[in-house]
PDB file of C-alpha atoms and ligand atoms in Angstrom:
ATOM      1  CA  MET Y1318     -12.249  24.630  25.076  1.00  0.00           C
ATOM      2  CA  VAL Y1319      -8.886  23.657  26.525  1.00  0.00           C
ATOM      3  CA  GLN Y1320      -6.366  22.671  23.915  1.00  0.00           C
ATOM      4  CA  PRO Y1321      -4.471  19.432  24.601  1.00  0.00           C
ATOM      5  CA  GLU Y1322      -0.790  20.026  25.270  1.00  0.00           C
ATOM      6  CA  LYS Y1323       0.341  18.294  22.137  1.00  0.00           C
ATOM      7  CA  ALA Y1324      -2.167  19.046  19.449  1.00  0.00           C
ATOM      8  CA  ILE Y1325      -3.030  16.246  17.111  1.00  0.00           C
ATOM      9  CA  THR Y1326      -2.352  17.533  13.640  1.00  0.00           C
ATOM     10  CA  GLU Y1327      -2.748  15.902  10.293  1.00  0.00           C
ATOM     11  CA  GLU Y1328       1.025  15.765  10.100  1.00  0.00           C
ATOM     12  CA  VAL Y1329       1.194  13.759  13.320  1.00  0.00           C
ATOM     13  CA  VAL Y1330      -1.407  11.349  11.975  1.00  0.00           C
ATOM     14  CA  TRP Y1331       0.451  10.897   8.671  1.00  0.00           C
ATOM     15  CA  GLU Y1332       3.628  10.249  10.639  1.00  0.00           C
ATOM     16  CA  LEU Y1333       1.878   7.495  12.612  1.00  0.00           C
ATOM     17  CA  LEU Y1334       0.312   6.014   9.508  1.00  0.00           C
ATOM     18  CA  ARG Y1335       3.776   5.601   8.012  1.00  0.00           C
ATOM     19  CA  GLU Y1336       4.203   2.804  10.557  1.00  0.00           C
ATOM     20  CA  VAL Y1337       1.062   0.918   9.520  1.00  0.00           C
ATOM     21  CA  LYS Y1338       2.099  -1.923   7.268  1.00  0.00           C
ATOM     22  CA  ASP Y1339       0.296  -3.245   4.272  1.00  0.00           C
ATOM     23  CA  PRO Y1340      -1.404  -6.412   5.530  1.00  0.00           C
ATOM     24  CA  GLU Y1341      -0.305  -8.347   2.447  1.00  0.00           C
ATOM     25  CA  ILE Y1342       3.284  -7.167   2.313  1.00  0.00           C
ATOM     26  CA  PRO Y1343       4.639  -6.506   5.785  1.00  0.00           C
ATOM     27  CA  SER Y1344       7.765  -4.633   4.675  1.00  0.00           C
ATOM     28  CA  ILE Y1345       5.871  -1.764   3.120  1.00  0.00           C
ATOM     29  CA  SER Y1346       3.561   0.761   4.719  1.00  0.00           C
ATOM     30  CA  MET Y1347       0.123   1.748   3.583  1.00  0.00           C
ATOM     31  CA  VAL Y1348       1.439   5.266   3.009  1.00  0.00           C
ATOM     32  CA  GLU Y1349       4.160   3.950   0.689  1.00  0.00           C
ATOM     33  CA  MET Y1350       1.561   1.917  -1.142  1.00  0.00           C
ATOM     34  CA  GLY Y1351      -0.322   5.156  -1.786  1.00  0.00           C
ATOM     35  CA  MET Y1352      -3.349   3.780   0.029  1.00  0.00           C
ATOM     36  CA  ILE Y1353      -3.967   6.708   2.359  1.00  0.00           C
ATOM     37  CA  HIS Y1354      -6.036   9.130   0.374  1.00  0.00           C
ATOM     38  CA  ARG Y1355      -6.757  11.775   2.976  1.00  0.00           C
ATOM     39  CA  VAL Y1356      -6.425  12.581   6.639  1.00  0.00           C
ATOM     40  CA  LEU Y1357      -8.839  14.974   8.275  1.00  0.00           C
ATOM     41  CA  VAL Y1358      -8.413  16.049  11.896  1.00  0.00           C
ATOM     42  CA  THR Y1359     -11.075  17.962  13.785  1.00  0.00           C
ATOM     43  CA  ALA Y1360     -11.598  18.496  17.503  1.00  0.00           C
ATOM     44  CA  GLU Y1361     -13.981  15.550  17.588  1.00  0.00           C
ATOM     45  CA  SER Y1362     -12.442  13.041  15.261  1.00  0.00           C
ATOM     46  CA  ILE Y1363      -9.615  11.790  13.141  1.00  0.00           C
ATOM     47  CA  ARG Y1364     -10.853  10.650   9.793  1.00  0.00           C
ATOM     48  CA  VAL Y1365      -8.678   8.541   7.509  1.00  0.00           C
ATOM     49  CA  ASP Y1366      -9.773   7.811   3.964  1.00  0.00           C
ATOM     50  CA  VAL Y1367      -8.195   4.658   2.603  1.00  0.00           C
ATOM     51  CA  LEU Y1368      -8.116   3.480  -0.982  1.00  0.00           C
ATOM     52  CA  PRO Y1369      -8.185  -0.331  -0.994  1.00  0.00           C
ATOM     53  CA  THR Y1370      -5.584  -1.651  -3.399  1.00  0.00           C
ATOM     54  CA  PHE Y1371      -6.953  -4.699  -5.093  1.00  0.00           C
ATOM     55  CA  VAL Y1372     -10.649  -5.332  -5.009  1.00  0.00           C
ATOM     56  CA  GLY Y1373     -11.148  -8.717  -3.465  1.00  0.00           C
ATOM     57  CA  CYS Y1374      -8.164  -8.657  -1.167  1.00  0.00           C
ATOM     58  CA  PRO Y1375      -9.648  -9.850   2.090  1.00  0.00           C
ATOM     59  CA  ALA Y1376      -7.716  -7.421   4.192  1.00  0.00           C
ATOM     60  CA  ILE Y1377     -10.026  -4.485   4.680  1.00  0.00           C
ATOM     61  CA  GLU Y1378     -10.934  -5.293   8.268  1.00  0.00           C
ATOM     62  CA  MET Y1379      -7.290  -5.947   9.117  1.00  0.00           C
ATOM     63  CA  MET Y1380      -6.374  -2.553   7.706  1.00  0.00           C
ATOM     64  CA  ARG Y1381      -9.083  -0.815   9.689  1.00  0.00           C
ATOM     65  CA  LYS Y1382      -7.932  -2.476  12.905  1.00  0.00           C
ATOM     66  CA  ALA Y1383      -4.285  -1.693  12.221  1.00  0.00           C
ATOM     67  CA  ILE Y1384      -5.006   1.989  11.597  1.00  0.00           C
ATOM     68  CA  ILE Y1385      -7.185   2.330  14.686  1.00  0.00           C
ATOM     69  CA  GLN Y1386      -4.649   0.533  16.867  1.00  0.00           C
ATOM     70  CA  GLN Y1387      -1.883   2.795  15.663  1.00  0.00           C
ATOM     71  CA  LEU Y1388      -3.850   6.028  16.153  1.00  0.00           C
ATOM     72  CA  GLN Y1389      -4.936   4.960  19.618  1.00  0.00           C
ATOM     73  CA  THR Y1390      -1.340   5.431  20.703  1.00  0.00           C
ATOM     74  CA  LEU Y1391      -2.065   9.166  20.598  1.00  0.00           C
ATOM     75  CA  GLU Y1392      -2.933  10.903  23.825  1.00  0.00           C
ATOM     76  CA  GLU Y1393      -6.405  12.380  24.148  1.00  0.00           C
ATOM     77  CA  VAL Y1394      -7.447  10.545  21.065  1.00  0.00           C
ATOM     78  CA  PRO Y1395     -10.735  11.708  19.579  1.00  0.00           C
ATOM     79  CA  ALA Y1396     -13.037   9.351  17.688  1.00  0.00           C
ATOM     80  CA  ILE Y1397     -11.235   7.519  14.910  1.00  0.00           C
ATOM     81  CA  GLN Y1398     -13.057   6.982  11.651  1.00  0.00           C
ATOM     82  CA  VAL Y1399     -11.609   4.835   8.913  1.00  0.00           C
ATOM     83  CA  HIS Y1400     -13.398   5.107   5.605  1.00  0.00           C
ATOM     84  CA  PHE Y1401     -12.700   2.979   2.597  1.00  0.00           C
ATOM     85  CA  VAL Y1402     -13.284   5.005  -0.526  1.00  0.00           C
ATOM     86  CA  PHE Y1403     -13.310   3.817  -4.103  1.00  0.00           C
ATOM     87  CA  ASN Y1404     -13.278   7.191  -5.759  1.00  0.00           C
ATOM     88  CA  PRO Y1405     -10.624   7.973  -6.824  1.00  0.00           C
ATOM     89  CA  HIS Y1406      -9.555   4.429  -7.578  1.00  0.00           C
ATOM     90  CA  TRP Y1407      -6.265   3.250  -6.228  1.00  0.00           C
ATOM     91  CA  THR Y1408      -3.826   2.616  -9.034  1.00  0.00           C
ATOM     92  CA  SER Y1409      -0.422   1.018  -8.861  1.00  0.00           C
ATOM     93  CA  ASP Y1410       1.099   4.351  -9.962  1.00  0.00           C
ATOM     94  CA  ARG Y1411       0.317   5.644  -6.468  1.00  0.00           C
ATOM     95  CA  ILE Y1412       3.064   3.466  -4.964  1.00  0.00           C
ATOM     96  CA  SER Y1413       5.871   5.829  -3.923  1.00  0.00           C
ATOM     97  CA  GLU Y1414       9.448   5.489  -5.183  1.00  0.00           C
ATOM     98  CA  GLU Y1415      10.476   4.405  -1.692  1.00  0.00           C
ATOM     99  CA  GLY Y1416       7.691   1.857  -1.709  1.00  0.00           C
ATOM    100  CA  ARG Y1417       8.822   0.484  -5.060  1.00  0.00           C
ATOM    101  CA  GLU Y1418      12.371   0.073  -3.765  1.00  0.00           C
ATOM    102  CA  LYS Y1419      11.082  -1.724  -0.677  1.00  0.00           C
ATOM    103  CA  LEU Y1420       9.005  -4.069  -2.788  1.00  0.00           C
ATOM    104  CA  LYS Y1421      12.098  -4.983  -4.791  1.00  0.00           C
ATOM    105  CA  SER Y1422      14.168  -5.623  -1.684  1.00  0.00           C
ATOM    106  CA  PHE Y1423      11.362  -7.900  -0.554  1.00  0.00           C
ATOM    107  CA  GLY Y1424      11.657  -9.823  -3.837  1.00  0.00           C
ATOM    108  CA  ILE Y1425       8.490  -8.407  -5.331  1.00  0.00           C
ATOM    109  CA  ALA Y1426       8.568  -6.665  -8.684  1.00  0.00           C
ATOM    110  CA  PRO Y1427       6.628  -3.384  -8.514  1.00  0.00           C
ATOM    111  CA  PRO Y1428       4.020  -2.841 -11.202  1.00  0.00           C
ATOM    112  CA  PRO Y1429       5.152  -0.919 -14.282  1.00  0.00           C
ATOM    113  CA  ARG Y1430       4.268   2.768 -14.211  1.00  0.00           C
ATOM    114  CA  ASN Y1431       1.604   4.275 -16.472  1.00  0.00           C
ATOM    115  CA  HIS Y1432       0.364   0.876 -17.477  1.00  0.00           C
ATOM    116  CA  GLN Y1433      -2.730   1.071 -19.682  1.00  0.00           C
ATOM    117  CA  PRO Y1434      -5.300  -1.702 -19.866  1.00  0.00           C
ATOM    118  CA  GLY Y1435      -4.340  -3.955 -22.751  1.00  0.00           C
ATOM    119  CA  ASP Y1436      -0.636  -3.080 -22.601  1.00  0.00           C
ATOM    120  CA  PRO Y1437       1.633  -6.111 -22.329  1.00  0.00           C
ATOM    121  CA  TRP Y1438       2.769  -6.571 -18.758  1.00  0.00           C
ATOM    122  CA  VAL Y1439       6.558  -6.438 -18.866  1.00  0.00           C
ATOM    123  CA  VAL Y1440       8.152  -7.240 -15.532  1.00  0.00           C
ATOM    124  CA  ASP Y1441      11.770  -6.630 -14.623  1.00  0.00           C
ATOM    125  CA  CYS Y1442      13.296  -9.115 -12.203  1.00  0.00           C
ATOM    126  CA  PRO Y1443      13.534  -7.484  -8.736  1.00  0.00           C
ATOM    127  CA  TYR Y1444      16.851  -9.265  -8.105  1.00  0.00           C
ATOM    128  CA  CYS Y1445      18.885  -8.623 -11.244  1.00  0.00           C
ATOM    129  CA  GLY Y1446      16.745  -6.161 -13.203  1.00  0.00           C
ATOM    130  CA  SER Y1447      16.531  -8.405 -16.248  1.00  0.00           C
ATOM    131  CA  PRO Y1448      13.357  -8.060 -18.304  1.00  0.00           C
ATOM    132  CA  TYR Y1449      13.879 -11.675 -19.407  1.00  0.00           C
ATOM    133  CA  THR Y1450      11.168 -13.095 -17.191  1.00  0.00           C
ATOM    134  CA  THR Y1451       8.307 -15.423 -17.649  1.00  0.00           C
ATOM    135  CA  LEU Y1452       4.930 -15.712 -16.060  1.00  0.00           C
ATOM    136  CA  ASP Y1453       5.033 -18.941 -14.151  1.00  0.00           C
ATOM    137  CA  ASN Y1454       1.708 -18.904 -12.445  1.00  0.00           C
ATOM    138  CA  LEU Y1455      -0.920 -16.279 -13.007  1.00  0.00           C
ATOM    139  CA  PHE Y1456      -2.266 -16.672  -9.518  1.00  0.00           C
ATOM    140  CA  GLY Y1457       0.177 -16.039  -6.729  1.00  0.00           C
ATOM    141  CA  PRO Y1458      -0.466 -16.486  -3.005  1.00  0.00           C
ATOM    142  CA  THR Y1459      -3.148 -13.802  -3.268  1.00  0.00           C
ATOM    143  CA  ALA Y1460      -5.131 -12.574  -6.220  1.00  0.00           C
ATOM    144  CA  CYS Y1461      -3.025  -9.410  -6.127  1.00  0.00           C
ATOM    145  CA  ARG Y1462       0.288 -11.077  -6.851  1.00  0.00           C
ATOM    146  CA  SER Y1463       1.665 -13.369  -9.485  1.00  0.00           C
ATOM    147  CA  ILE Y1464       4.614 -15.735  -9.451  1.00  0.00           C
ATOM    148  CA  LEU Y1465       7.183 -15.130 -12.157  1.00  0.00           C
ATOM    149  CA  TYR Y1466      10.470 -16.709 -13.022  1.00  0.00           C
ATOM    150  CA  CYS Y1467      13.638 -14.887 -14.094  1.00  0.00           C
ATOM    151  CA  LYS Y1468      15.385 -16.677 -16.922  1.00  0.00           C
ATOM    152  CA  HIS Y1469      18.521 -14.621 -16.318  1.00  0.00           C
ATOM    153  CA  CYS Y1470      19.274 -15.201 -12.626  1.00  0.00           C
ATOM    154  CA  LYS Y1471      16.969 -18.235 -12.338  1.00  0.00           C
ATOM    155  CA  ASN Y1472      15.047 -16.910  -9.376  1.00  0.00           C
ATOM    156  CA  PRO Y1473      11.338 -17.186  -8.971  1.00  0.00           C
ATOM    157  CA  PHE Y1474       9.808 -13.981  -7.692  1.00  0.00           C
ATOM    158  CA  GLU Y1475       6.471 -12.320  -7.163  1.00  0.00           C
ATOM    159  CA  ALA Y1476       5.109  -9.374  -9.045  1.00  0.00           C
ATOM    160  CA  LEU Y1477       2.323  -6.963  -8.272  1.00  0.00           C
ATOM    161  CA  LYS Y1478      -0.175  -6.622 -11.035  1.00  0.00           C
ATOM    162  CA  PRO Y1479      -0.548  -3.194 -12.577  1.00  0.00           C
ATOM    163  CA  VAL Y1480      -3.997  -1.703 -11.998  1.00  0.00           C
TER     164      VAL Y1480
HETATM  165 ZN1   ZN P 486      16.794 -12.040 -12.286  1.00  0.00          ZN
END
């Protein structure tokens, strides 16, 4: 078998996936959201395992299309398989530090780390860092986000729910 001049490696695929944005939050990539579970490259195919973030977010098909479109920029592209896996579960602790910073600069409070079910959800304002915030509306623009209000700097902002 003749090797292509520039071999497609898992590293190359990860690099490309860094450019694929979260369909809900366009400033952050799926890699930063911790949604890419695994990349497997063989001679015949590129397989990407994706952990959907919030069950019920109607973005799965958009994500699949975005990943395939991005990987099709490769030369000599083998078959592309995008699998959505639910084991392990995505948790908000998978969001990278860089991703958390990007969320804040986008005016979205990242979920608290190591949040256990039943813990109170304490959210720091993404603008001023004040924990003096109030839940304004449990249901934000999507089921994944909530609208909060900072009583310190008087800004409304969105927050990602811890899961
Ligand atoms: Zn604030």
